[in-house]
JSON list of C-alpha atoms in Angstrom, two decimals:
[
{"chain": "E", "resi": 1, "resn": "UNK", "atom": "CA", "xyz": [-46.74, 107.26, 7.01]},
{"chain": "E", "resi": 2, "resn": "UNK", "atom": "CA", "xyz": [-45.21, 104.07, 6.18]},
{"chain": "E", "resi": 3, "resn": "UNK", "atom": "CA", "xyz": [-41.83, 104.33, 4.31]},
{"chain": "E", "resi": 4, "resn": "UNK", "atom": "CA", "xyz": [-40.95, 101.85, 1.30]},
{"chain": "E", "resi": 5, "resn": "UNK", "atom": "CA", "xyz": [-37.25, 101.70, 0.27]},
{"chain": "E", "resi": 6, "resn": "UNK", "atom": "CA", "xyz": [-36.96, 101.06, -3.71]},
{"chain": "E", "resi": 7, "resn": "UNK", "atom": "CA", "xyz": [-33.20, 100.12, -5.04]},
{"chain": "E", "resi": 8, "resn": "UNK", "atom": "CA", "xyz": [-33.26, 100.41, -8.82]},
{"chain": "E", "resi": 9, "resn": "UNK", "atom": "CA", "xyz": [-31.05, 100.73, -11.71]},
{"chain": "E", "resi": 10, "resn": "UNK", "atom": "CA", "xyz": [-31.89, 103.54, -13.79]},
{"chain": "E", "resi": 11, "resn": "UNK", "atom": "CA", "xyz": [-31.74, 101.45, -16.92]},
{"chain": "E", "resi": 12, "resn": "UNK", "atom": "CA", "xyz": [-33.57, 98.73, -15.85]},
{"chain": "E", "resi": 13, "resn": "UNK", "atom": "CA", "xyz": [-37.27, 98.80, -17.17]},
{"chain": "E", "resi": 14, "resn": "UNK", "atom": "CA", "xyz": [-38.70, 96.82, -14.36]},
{"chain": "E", "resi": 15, "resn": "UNK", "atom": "CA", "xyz": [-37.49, 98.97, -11.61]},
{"chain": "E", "resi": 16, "resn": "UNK", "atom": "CA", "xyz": [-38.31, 102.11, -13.72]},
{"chain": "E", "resi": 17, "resn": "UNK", "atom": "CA", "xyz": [-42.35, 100.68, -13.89]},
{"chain": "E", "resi": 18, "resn": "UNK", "atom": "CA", "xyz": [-42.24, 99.90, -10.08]},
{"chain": "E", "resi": 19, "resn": "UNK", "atom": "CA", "xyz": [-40.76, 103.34, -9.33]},
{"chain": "E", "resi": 20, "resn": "UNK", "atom": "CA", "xyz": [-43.67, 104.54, -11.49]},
{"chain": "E", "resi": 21, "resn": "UNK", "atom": "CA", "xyz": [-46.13, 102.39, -9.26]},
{"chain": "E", "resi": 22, "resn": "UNK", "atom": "CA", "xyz": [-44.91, 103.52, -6.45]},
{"chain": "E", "resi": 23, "resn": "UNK", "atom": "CA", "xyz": [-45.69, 107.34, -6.93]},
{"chain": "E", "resi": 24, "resn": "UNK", "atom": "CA", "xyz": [-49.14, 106.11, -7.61]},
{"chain": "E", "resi": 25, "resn": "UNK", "atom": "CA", "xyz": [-49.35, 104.30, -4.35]},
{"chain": "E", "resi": 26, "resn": "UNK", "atom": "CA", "xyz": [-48.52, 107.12, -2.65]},
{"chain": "E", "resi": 27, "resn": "UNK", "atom": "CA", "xyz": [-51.20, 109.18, -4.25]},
{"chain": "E", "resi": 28, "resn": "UNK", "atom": "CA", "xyz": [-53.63, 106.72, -2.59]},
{"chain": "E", "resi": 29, "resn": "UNK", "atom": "CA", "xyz": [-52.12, 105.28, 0.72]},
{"chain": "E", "resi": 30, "resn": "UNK", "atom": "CA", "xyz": [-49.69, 106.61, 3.26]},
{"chain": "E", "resi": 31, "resn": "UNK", "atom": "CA", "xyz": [-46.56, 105.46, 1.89]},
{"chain": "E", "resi": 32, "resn": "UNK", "atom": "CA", "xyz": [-43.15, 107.46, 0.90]},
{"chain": "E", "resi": 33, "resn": "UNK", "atom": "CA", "xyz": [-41.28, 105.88, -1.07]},
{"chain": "E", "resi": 34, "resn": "UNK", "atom": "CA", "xyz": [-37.18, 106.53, -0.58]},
{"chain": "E", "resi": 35, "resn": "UNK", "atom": "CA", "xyz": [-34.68, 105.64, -3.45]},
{"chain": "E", "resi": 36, "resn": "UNK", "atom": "CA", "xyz": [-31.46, 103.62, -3.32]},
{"chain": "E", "resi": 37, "resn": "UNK", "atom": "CA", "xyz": [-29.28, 103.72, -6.72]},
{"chain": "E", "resi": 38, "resn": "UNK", "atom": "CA", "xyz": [-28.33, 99.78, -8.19]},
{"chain": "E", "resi": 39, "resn": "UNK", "atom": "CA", "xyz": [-26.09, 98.32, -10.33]},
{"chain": "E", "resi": 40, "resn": "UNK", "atom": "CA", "xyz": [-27.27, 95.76, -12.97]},
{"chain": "E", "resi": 41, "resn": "UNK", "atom": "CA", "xyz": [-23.53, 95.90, -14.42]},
{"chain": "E", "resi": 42, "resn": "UNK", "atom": "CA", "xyz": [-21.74, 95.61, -11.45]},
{"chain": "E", "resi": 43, "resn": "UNK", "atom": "CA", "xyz": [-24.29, 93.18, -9.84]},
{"chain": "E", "resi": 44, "resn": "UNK", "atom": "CA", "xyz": [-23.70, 90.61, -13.29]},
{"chain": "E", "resi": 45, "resn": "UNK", "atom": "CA", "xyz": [-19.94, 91.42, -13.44]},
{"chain": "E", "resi": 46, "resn": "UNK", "atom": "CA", "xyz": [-18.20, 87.72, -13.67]},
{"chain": "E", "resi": 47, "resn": "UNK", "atom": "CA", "xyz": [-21.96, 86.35, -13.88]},
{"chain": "E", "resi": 48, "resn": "UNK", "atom": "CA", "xyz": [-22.62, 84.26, -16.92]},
{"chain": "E", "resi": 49, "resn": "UNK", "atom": "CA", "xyz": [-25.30, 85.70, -18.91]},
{"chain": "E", "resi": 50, "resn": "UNK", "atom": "CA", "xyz": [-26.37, 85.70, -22.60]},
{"chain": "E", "resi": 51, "resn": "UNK", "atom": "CA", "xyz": [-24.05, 87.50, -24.67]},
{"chain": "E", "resi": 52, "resn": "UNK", "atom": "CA", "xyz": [-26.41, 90.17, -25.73]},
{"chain": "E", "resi": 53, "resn": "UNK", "atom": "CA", "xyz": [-27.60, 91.02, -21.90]},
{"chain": "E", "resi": 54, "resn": "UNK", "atom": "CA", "xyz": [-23.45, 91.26, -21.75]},
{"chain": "E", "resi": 55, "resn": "UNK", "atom": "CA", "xyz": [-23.35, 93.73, -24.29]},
{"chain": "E", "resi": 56, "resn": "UNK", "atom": "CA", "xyz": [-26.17, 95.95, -23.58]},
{"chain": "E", "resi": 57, "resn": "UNK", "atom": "CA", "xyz": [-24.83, 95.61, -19.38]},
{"chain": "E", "resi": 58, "resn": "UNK", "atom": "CA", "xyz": [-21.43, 97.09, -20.79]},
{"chain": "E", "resi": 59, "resn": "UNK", "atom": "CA", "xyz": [-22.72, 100.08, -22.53]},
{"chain": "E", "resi": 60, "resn": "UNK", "atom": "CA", "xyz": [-25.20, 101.17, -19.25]},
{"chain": "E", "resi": 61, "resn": "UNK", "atom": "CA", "xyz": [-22.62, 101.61, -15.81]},
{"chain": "E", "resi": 62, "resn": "UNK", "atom": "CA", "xyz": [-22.90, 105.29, -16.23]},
{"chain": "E", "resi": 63, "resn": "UNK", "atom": "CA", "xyz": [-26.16, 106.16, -15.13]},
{"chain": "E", "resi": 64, "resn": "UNK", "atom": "CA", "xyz": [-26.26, 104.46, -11.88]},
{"chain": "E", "resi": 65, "resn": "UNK", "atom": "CA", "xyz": [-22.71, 106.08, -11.20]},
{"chain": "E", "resi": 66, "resn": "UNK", "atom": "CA", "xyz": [-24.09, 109.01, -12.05]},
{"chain": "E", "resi": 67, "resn": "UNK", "atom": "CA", "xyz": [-27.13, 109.06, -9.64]},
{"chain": "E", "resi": 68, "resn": "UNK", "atom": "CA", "xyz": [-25.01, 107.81, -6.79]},
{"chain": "E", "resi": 69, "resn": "UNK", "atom": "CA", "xyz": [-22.26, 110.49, -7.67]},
{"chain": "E", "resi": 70, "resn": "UNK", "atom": "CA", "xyz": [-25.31, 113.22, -7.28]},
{"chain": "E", "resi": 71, "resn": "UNK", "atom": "CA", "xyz": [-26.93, 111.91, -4.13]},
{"chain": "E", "resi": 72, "resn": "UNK", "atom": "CA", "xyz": [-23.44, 112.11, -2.43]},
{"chain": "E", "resi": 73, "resn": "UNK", "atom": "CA", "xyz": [-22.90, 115.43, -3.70]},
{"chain": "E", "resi": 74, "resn": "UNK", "atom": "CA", "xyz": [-26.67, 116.71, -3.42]},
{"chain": "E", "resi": 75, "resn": "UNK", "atom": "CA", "xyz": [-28.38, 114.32, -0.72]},
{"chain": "E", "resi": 76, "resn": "UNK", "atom": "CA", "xyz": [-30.39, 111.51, -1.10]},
{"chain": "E", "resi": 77, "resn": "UNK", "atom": "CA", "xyz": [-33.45, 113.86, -1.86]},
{"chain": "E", "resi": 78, "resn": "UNK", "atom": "CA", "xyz": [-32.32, 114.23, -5.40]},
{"chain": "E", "resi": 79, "resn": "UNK", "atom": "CA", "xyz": [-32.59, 110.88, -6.27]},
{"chain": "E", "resi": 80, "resn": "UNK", "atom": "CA", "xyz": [-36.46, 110.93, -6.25]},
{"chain": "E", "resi": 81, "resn": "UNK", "atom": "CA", "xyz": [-36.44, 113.67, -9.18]},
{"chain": "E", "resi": 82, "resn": "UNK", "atom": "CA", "xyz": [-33.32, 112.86, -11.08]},
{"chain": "E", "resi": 83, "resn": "UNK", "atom": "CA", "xyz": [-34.45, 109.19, -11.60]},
{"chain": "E", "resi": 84, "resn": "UNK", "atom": "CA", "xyz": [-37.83, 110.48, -13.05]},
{"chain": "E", "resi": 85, "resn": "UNK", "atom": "CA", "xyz": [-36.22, 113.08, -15.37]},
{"chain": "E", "resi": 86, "resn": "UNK", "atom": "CA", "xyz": [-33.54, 110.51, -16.94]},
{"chain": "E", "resi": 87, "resn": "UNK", "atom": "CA", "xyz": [-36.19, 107.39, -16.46]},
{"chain": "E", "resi": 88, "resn": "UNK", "atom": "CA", "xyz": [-38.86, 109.45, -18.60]},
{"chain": "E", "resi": 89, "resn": "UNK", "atom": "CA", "xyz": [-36.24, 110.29, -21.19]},
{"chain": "E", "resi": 90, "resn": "UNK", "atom": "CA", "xyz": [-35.07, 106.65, -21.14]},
{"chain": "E", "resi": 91, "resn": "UNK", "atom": "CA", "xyz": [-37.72, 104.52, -21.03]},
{"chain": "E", "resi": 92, "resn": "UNK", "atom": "CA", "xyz": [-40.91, 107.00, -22.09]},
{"chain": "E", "resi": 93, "resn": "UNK", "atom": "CA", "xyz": [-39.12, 108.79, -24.56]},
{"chain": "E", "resi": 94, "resn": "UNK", "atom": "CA", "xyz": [-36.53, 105.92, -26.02]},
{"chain": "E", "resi": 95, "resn": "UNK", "atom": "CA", "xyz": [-33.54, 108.56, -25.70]},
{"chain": "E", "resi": 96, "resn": "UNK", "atom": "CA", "xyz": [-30.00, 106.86, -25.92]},
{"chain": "E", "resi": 97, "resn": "UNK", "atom": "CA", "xyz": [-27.88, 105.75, -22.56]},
{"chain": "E", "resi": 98, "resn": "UNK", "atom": "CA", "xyz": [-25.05, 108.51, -23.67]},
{"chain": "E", "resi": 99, "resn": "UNK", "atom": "CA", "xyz": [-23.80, 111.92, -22.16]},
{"chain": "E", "resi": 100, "resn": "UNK", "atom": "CA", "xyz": [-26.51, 114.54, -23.68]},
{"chain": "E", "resi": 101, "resn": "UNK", "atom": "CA", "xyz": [-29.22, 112.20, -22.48]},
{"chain": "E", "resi": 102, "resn": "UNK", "atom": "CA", "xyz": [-27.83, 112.52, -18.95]},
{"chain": "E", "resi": 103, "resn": "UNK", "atom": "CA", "xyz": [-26.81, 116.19, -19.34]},
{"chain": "E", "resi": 104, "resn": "UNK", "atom": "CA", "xyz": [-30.06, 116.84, -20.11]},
{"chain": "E", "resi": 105, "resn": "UNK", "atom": "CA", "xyz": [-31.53, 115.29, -17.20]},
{"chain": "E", "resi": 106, "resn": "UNK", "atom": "CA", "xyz": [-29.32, 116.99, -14.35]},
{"chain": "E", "resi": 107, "resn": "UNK", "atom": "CA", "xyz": [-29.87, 120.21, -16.25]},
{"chain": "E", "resi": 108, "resn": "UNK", "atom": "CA", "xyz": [-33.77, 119.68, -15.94]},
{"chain": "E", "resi": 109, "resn": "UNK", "atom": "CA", "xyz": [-33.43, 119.15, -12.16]},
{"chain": "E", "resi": 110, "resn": "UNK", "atom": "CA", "xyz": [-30.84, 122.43, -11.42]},
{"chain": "E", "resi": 111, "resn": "UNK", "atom": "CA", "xyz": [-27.93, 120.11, -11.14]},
{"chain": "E", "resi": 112, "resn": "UNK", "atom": "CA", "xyz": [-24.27, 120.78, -12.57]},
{"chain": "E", "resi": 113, "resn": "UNK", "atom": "CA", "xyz": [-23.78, 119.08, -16.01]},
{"chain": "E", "resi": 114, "resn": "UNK", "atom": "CA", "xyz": [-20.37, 118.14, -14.57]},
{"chain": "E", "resi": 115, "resn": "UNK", "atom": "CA", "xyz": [-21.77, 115.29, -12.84]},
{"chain": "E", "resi": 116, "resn": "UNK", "atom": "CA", "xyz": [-22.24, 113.09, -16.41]},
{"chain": "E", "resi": 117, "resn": "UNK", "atom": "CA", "xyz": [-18.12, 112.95, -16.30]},
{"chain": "E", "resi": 118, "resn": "UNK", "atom": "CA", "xyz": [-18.49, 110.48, -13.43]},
{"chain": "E", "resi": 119, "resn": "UNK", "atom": "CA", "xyz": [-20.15, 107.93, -15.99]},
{"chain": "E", "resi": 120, "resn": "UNK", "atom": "CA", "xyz": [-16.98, 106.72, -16.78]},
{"chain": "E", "resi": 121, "resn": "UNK", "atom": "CA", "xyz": [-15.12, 106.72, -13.46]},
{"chain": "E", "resi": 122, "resn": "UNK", "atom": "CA", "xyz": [-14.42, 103.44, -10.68]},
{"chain": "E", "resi": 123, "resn": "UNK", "atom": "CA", "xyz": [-14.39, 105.87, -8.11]},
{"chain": "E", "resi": 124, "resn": "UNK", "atom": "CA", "xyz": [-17.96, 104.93, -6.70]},
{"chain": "E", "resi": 125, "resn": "UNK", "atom": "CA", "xyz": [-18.15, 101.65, -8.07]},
{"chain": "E", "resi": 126, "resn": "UNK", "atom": "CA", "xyz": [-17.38, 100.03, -4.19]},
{"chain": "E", "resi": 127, "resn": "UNK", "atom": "CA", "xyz": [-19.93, 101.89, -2.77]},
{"chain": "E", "resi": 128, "resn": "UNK", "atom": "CA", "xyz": [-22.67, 100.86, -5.40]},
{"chain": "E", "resi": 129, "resn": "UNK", "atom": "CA", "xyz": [-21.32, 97.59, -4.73]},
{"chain": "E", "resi": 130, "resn": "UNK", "atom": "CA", "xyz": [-21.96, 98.30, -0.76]},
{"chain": "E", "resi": 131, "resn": "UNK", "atom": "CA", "xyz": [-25.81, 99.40, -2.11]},
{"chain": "E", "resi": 132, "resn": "UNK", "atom": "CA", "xyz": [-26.41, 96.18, -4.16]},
{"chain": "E", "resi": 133, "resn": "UNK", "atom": "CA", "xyz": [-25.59, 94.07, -1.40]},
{"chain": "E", "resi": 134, "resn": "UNK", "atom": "CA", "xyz": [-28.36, 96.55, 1.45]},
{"chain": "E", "resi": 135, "resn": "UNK", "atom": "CA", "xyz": [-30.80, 95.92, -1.23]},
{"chain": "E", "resi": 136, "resn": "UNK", "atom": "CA", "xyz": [-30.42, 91.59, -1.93]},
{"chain": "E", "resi": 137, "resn": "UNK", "atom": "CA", "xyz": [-28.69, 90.33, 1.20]},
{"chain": "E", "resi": 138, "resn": "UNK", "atom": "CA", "xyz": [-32.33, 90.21, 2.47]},
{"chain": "E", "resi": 139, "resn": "UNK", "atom": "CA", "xyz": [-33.99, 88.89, -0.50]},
{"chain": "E", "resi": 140, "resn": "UNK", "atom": "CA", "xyz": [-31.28, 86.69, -2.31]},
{"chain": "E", "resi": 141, "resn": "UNK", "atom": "CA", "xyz": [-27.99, 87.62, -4.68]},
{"chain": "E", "resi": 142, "resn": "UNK", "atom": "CA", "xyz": [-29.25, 85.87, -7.38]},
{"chain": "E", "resi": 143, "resn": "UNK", "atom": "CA", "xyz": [-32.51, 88.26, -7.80]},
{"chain": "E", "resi": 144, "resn": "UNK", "atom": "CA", "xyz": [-31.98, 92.08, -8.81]},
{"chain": "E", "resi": 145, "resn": "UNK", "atom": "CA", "xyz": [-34.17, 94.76, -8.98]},
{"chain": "E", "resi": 146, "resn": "UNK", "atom": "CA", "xyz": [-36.87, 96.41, -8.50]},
{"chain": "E", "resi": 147, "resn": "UNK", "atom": "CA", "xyz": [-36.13, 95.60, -4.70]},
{"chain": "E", "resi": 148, "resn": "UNK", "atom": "CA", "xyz": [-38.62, 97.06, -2.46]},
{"chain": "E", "resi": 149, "resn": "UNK", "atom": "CA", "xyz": [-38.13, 96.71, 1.61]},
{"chain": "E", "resi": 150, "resn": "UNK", "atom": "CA", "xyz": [-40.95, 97.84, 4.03]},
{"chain": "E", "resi": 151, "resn": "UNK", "atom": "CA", "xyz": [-41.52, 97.34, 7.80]},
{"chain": "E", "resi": 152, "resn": "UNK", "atom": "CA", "xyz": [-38.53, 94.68, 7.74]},
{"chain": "E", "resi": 153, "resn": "UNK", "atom": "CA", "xyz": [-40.01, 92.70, 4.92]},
{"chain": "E", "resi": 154, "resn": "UNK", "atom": "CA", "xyz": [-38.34, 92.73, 1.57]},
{"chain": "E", "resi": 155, "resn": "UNK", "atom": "CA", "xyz": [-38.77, 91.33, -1.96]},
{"chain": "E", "resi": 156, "resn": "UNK", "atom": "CA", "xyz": [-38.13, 91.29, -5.15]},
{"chain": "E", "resi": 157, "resn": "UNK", "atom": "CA", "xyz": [-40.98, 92.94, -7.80]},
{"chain": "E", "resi": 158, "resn": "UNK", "atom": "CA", "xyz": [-43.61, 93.63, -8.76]},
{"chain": "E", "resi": 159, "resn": "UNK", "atom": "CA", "xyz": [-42.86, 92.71, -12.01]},
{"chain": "E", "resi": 160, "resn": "UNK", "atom": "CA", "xyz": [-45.68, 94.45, -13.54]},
{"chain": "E", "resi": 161, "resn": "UNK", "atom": "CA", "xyz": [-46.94, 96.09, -17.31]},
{"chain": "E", "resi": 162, "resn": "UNK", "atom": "CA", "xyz": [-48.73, 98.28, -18.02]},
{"chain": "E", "resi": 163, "resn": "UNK", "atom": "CA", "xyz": [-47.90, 100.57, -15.19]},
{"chain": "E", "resi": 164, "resn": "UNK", "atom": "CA", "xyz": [-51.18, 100.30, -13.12]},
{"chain": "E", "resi": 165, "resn": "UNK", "atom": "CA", "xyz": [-52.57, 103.77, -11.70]},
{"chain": "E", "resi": 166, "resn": "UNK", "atom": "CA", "xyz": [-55.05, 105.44, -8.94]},
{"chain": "E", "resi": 167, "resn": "UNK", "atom": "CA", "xyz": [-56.49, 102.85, -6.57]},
{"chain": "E", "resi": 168, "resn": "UNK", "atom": "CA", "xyz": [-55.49, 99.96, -8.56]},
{"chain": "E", "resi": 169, "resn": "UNK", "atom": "CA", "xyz": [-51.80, 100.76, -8.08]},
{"chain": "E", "resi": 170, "resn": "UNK", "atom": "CA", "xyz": [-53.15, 100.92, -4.28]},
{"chain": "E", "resi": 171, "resn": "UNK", "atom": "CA", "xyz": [-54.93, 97.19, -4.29]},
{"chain": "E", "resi": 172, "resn": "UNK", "atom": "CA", "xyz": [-51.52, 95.76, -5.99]},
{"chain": "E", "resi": 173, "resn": "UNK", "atom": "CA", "xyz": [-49.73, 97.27, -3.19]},
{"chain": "E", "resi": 174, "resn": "UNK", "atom": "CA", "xyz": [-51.95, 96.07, -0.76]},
{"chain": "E", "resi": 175, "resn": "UNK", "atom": "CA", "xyz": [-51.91, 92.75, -2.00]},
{"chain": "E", "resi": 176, "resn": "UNK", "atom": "CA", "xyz": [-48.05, 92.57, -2.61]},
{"chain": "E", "resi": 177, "resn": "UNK", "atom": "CA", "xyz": [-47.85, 93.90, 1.35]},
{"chain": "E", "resi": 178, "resn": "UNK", "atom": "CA", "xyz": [-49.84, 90.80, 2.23]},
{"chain": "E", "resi": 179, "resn": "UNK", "atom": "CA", "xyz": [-48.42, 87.60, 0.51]},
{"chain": "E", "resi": 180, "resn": "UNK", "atom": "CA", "xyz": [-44.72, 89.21, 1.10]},
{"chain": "E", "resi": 181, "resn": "UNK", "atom": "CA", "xyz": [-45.76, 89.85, 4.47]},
{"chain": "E", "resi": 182, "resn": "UNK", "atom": "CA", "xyz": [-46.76, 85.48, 4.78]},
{"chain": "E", "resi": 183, "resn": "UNK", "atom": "CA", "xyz": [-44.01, 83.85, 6.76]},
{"chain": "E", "resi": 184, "resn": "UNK", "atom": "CA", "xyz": [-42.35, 81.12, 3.86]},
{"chain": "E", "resi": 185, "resn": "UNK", "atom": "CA", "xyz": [-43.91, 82.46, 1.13]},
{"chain": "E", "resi": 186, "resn": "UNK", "atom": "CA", "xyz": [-41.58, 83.05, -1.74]},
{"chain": "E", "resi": 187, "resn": "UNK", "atom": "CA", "xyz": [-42.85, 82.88, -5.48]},
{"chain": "E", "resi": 188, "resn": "UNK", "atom": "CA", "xyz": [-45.88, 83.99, -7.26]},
{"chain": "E", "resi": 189, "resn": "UNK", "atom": "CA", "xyz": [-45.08, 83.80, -11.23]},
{"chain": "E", "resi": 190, "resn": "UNK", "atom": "CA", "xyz": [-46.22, 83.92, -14.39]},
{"chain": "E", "resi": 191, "resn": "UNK", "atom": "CA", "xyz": [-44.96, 84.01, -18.11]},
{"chain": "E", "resi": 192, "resn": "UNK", "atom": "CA", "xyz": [-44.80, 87.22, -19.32]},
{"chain": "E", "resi": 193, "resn": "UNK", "atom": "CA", "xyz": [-47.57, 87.54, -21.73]},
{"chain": "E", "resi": 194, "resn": "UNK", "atom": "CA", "xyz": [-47.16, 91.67, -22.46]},
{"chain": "E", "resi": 195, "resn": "UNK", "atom": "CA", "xyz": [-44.44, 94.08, -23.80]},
{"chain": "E", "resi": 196, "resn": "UNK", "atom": "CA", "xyz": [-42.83, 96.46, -21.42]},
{"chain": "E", "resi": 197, "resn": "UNK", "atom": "CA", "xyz": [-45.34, 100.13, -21.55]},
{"chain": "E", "resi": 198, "resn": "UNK", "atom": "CA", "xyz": [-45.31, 102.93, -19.10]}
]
């Protein structure tokens, strides 16, 4: 069983499809994925970025202070179900970033309410800081996430829509494994020809 460590932000749409990807993968090859919380916010504080990314980075700390604040309360292991029950309600179901959205998500996974209240608190925000850094210092500060690290190897993406599923999700990941796992390779791209769908 190989195991694949995924940092994400729980806003982030990218990292939301690769966490999606991933639970396919593991459906058809020997893989177990483990989940590290991220900070988009934090990671572009003091960055300069268009002033709508600004605006819509401002409004979304909360949820990865949130998931942090319940895997140090709860373990890591709740991280695998809590970022599936806010992720579907924020990215399949278009629910706001706001308190009931992520009341309603701990609820769903038998955790206390209370932990929404540390959306708003600094408390945590060094040791997301201490996570960003685990998850780029191997792949580069100015990338984000999805950030995926396996077998010492670690990269940025898949950047990938629509979601792909079964054994297809298993020949990306096969494929990813082997050009990430090229000594000096370092960019595959393309423009972005497709909306963001789950």
């Amino acid at each position: 069983m190989k195991t694949v460590d995924l940092w994400f932000d729980p806003v982030c749409p990218w990292a939301w499809l690769a966490s999606r990807w991933l639970l396919e993968v593991e459906a058809v090859r020997a893989v177990r994925t483990r989940f590290h919380v991220f900070s988009l916010a934090l990671h572009n504080e003091g960055r300069s970025v268009d002033a709508w990314y600004r605006t819509w980075l401002d409004e979304r700390w909360g949820p990865a202070r949130v998931l942090l604040a319940a895997e140090r309360a709860h373990g890591k292991e709740v991280l695998r179900d809590l970022y599936t029950a806010l992720g579907t309600r924020l990215h399949r179901d278009k629910a706001p970033v706001d308190r009931a959205t992520i009341v309603d998500a701990l609820t769903s996974v038998g955790l206390p309410a209370s932990l929404a209240d540390t959306a708003g608190s600094t408390d945590l925000d060094e040791d997301l800081r201490a996570g960003n850094r685990a998850a780029l210092d191997p792949i580069g500060e100015d990338l984000g996430v999805p950030a995926i690290h396996v077998d010492g190897n670690a990269f940025f993406g898949p950047v990938v829509s629509p979601l792909p599923r079964g054994e297809e999700a298993g020949r990306l990941w096969d494929g990813v494994l082997l050009v990430t796992g090229t000594p000096g390779f370092f960019e595959l791209k393309r423009g972005r020809s497709s909306p963001v769908t789950a």
